JSON list of C-alpha atoms in Angstrom, two decimals:
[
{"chain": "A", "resi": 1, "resn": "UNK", "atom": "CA", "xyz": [138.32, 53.24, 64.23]},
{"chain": "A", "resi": 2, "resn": "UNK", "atom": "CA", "xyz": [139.41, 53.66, 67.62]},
{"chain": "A", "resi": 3, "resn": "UNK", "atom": "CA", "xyz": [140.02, 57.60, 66.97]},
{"chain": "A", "resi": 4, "resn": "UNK", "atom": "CA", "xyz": [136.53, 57.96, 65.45]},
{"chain": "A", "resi": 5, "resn": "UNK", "atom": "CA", "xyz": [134.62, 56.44, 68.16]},
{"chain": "A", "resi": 6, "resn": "UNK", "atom": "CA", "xyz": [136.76, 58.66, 70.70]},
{"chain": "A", "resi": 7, "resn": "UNK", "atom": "CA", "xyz": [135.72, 61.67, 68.66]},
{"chain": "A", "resi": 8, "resn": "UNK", "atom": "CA", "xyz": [132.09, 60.55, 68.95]},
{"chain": "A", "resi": 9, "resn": "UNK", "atom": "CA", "xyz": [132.66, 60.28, 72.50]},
{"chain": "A", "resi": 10, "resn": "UNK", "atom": "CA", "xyz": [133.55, 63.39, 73.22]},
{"chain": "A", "resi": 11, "resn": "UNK", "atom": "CA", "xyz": [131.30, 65.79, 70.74]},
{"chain": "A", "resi": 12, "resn": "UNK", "atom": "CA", "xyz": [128.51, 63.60, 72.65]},
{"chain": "A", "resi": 13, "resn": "UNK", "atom": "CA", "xyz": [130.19, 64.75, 76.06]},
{"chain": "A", "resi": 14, "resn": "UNK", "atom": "CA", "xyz": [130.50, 68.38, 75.06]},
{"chain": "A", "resi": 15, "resn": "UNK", "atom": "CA", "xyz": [126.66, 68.68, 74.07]},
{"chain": "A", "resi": 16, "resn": "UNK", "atom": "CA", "xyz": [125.87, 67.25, 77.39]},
{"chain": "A", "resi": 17, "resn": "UNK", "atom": "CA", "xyz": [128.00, 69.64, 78.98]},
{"chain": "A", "resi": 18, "resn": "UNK", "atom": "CA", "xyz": [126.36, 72.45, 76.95]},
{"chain": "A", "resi": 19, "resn": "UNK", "atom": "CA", "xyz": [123.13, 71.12, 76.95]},
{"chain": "A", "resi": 20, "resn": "UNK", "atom": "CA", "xyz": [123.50, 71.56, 80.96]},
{"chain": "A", "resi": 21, "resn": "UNK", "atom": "CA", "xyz": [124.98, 74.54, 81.10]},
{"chain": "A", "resi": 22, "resn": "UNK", "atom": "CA", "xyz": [122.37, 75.88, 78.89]},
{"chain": "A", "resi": 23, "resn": "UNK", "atom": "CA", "xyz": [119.87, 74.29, 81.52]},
{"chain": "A", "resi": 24, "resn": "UNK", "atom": "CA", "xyz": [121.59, 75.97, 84.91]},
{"chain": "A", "resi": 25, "resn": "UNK", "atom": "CA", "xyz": [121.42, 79.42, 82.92]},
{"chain": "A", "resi": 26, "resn": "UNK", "atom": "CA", "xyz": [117.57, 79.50, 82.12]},
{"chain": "A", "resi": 27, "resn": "UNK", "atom": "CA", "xyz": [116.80, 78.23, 85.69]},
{"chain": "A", "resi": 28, "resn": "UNK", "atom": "CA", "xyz": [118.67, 80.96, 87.13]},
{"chain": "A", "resi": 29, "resn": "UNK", "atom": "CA", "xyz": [116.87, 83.46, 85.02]},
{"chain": "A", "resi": 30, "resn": "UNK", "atom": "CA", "xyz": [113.62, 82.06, 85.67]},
{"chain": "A", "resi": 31, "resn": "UNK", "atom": "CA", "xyz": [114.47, 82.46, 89.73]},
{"chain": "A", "resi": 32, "resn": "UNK", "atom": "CA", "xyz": [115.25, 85.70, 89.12]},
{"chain": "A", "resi": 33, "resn": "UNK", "atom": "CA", "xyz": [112.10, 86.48, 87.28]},
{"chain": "A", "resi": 34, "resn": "UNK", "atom": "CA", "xyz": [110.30, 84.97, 89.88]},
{"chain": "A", "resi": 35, "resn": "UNK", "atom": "CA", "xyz": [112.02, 85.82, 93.00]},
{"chain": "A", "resi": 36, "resn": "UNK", "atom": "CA", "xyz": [111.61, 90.12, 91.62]},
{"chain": "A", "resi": 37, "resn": "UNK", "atom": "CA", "xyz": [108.04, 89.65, 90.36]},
{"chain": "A", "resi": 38, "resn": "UNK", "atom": "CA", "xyz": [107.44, 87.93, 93.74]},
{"chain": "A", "resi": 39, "resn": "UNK", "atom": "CA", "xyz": [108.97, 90.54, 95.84]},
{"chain": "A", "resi": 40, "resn": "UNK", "atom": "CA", "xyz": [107.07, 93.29, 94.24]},
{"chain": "A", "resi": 41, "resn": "UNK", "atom": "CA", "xyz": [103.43, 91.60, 93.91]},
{"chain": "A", "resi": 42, "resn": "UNK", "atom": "CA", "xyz": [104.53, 90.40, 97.86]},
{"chain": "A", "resi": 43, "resn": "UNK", "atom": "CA", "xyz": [104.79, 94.26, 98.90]},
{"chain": "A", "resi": 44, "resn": "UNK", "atom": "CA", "xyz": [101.68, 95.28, 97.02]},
{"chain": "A", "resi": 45, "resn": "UNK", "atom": "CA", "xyz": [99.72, 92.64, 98.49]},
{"chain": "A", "resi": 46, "resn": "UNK", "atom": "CA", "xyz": [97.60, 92.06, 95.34]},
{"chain": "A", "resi": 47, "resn": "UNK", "atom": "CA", "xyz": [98.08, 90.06, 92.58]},
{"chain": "A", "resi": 48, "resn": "UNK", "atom": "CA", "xyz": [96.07, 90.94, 89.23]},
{"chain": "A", "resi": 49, "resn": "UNK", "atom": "CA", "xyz": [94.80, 87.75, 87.66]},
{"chain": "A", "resi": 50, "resn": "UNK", "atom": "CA", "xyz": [96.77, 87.82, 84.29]},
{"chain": "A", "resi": 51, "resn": "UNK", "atom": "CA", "xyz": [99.77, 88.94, 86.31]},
{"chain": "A", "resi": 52, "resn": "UNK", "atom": "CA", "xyz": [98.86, 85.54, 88.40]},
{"chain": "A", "resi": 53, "resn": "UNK", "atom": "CA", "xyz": [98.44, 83.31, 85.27]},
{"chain": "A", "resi": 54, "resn": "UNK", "atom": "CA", "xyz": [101.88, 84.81, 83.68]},
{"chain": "A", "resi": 55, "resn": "UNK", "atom": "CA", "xyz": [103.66, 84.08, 87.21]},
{"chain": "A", "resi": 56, "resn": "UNK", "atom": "CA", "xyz": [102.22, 80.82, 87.73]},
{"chain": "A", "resi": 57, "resn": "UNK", "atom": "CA", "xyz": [103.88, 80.07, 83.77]},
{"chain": "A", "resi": 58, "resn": "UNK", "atom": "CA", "xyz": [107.04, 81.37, 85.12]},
{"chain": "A", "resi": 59, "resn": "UNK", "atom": "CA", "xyz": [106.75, 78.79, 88.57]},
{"chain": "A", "resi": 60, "resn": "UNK", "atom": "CA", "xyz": [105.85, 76.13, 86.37]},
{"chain": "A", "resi": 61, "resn": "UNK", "atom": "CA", "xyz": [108.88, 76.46, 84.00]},
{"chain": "A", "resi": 62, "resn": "UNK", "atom": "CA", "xyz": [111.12, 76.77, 86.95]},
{"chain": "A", "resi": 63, "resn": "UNK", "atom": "CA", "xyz": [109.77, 74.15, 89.00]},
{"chain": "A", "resi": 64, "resn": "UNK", "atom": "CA", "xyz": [109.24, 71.60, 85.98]},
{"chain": "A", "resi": 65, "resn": "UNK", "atom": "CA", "xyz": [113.47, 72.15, 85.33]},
{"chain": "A", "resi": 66, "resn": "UNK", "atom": "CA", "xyz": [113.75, 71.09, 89.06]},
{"chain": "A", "resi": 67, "resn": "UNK", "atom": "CA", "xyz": [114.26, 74.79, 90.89]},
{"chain": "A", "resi": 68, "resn": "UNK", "atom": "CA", "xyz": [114.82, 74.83, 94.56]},
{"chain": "A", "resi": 69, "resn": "UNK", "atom": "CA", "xyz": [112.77, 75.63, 97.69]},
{"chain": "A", "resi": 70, "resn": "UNK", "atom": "CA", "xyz": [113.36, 78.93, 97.42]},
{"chain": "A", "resi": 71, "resn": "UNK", "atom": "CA", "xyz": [111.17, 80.09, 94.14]},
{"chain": "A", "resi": 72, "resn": "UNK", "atom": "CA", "xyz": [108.69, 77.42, 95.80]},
{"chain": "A", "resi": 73, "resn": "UNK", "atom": "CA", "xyz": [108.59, 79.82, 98.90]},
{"chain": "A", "resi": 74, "resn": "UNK", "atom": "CA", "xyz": [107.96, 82.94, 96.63]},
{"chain": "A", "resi": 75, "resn": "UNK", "atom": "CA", "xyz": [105.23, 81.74, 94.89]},
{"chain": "A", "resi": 76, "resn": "UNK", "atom": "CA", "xyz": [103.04, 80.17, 97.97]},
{"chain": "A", "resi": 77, "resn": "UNK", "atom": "CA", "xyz": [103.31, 83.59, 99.04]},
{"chain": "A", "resi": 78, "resn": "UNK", "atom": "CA", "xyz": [102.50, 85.00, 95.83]},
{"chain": "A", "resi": 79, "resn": "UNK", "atom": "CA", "xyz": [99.37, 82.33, 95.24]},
{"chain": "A", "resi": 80, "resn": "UNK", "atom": "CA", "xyz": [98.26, 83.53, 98.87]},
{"chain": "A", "resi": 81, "resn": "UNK", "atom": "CA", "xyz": [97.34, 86.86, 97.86]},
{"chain": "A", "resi": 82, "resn": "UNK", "atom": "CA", "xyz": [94.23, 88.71, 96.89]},
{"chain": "A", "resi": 83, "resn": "UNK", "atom": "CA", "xyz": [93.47, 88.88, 93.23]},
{"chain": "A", "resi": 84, "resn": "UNK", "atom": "CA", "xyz": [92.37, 92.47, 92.06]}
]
């Protein structure tokens, strides 16, 4: 019984692991996304609106998986621009 519950224990522990891994990896690539989208629309210094809409989807997915200050930064800068 003992081994069974122990074996439980540990797939449970694993899929965690995973599960967080798997979390770190897509808030990377959303940074990413963001932080060379941001760059570019940045030196432009227009935004077009469905480019805004698709960035502000991006933000939202990185923000909502608790991103940092840094893709926060990027897109007030990006939201502050003119929309062509």
């Amino acid at each position: 019984m003992c081994a069974i519950v122990l074996s439980i224990f540990n797939y449970i522990k694993s899929k965690s692991a995973s599960s967080r891994l798997i979390k770190e990896g897509v808030l990377a690539i959303l940074h990413n996304k963001i932080y060379t989208q941001g760059k570019e629309y940045i030196e432009q210094g227009h935004i077009s609106l469905e480019d805004m809409k698709d960035f502000e989807y991006l933000y939202d997915a990185y923000h909502n998986l608790g991103g940092n200050g840094t893709g926060t930064e990027i897109y007030e800068r990006v939201k502050n621009l003119s929309i062509r």
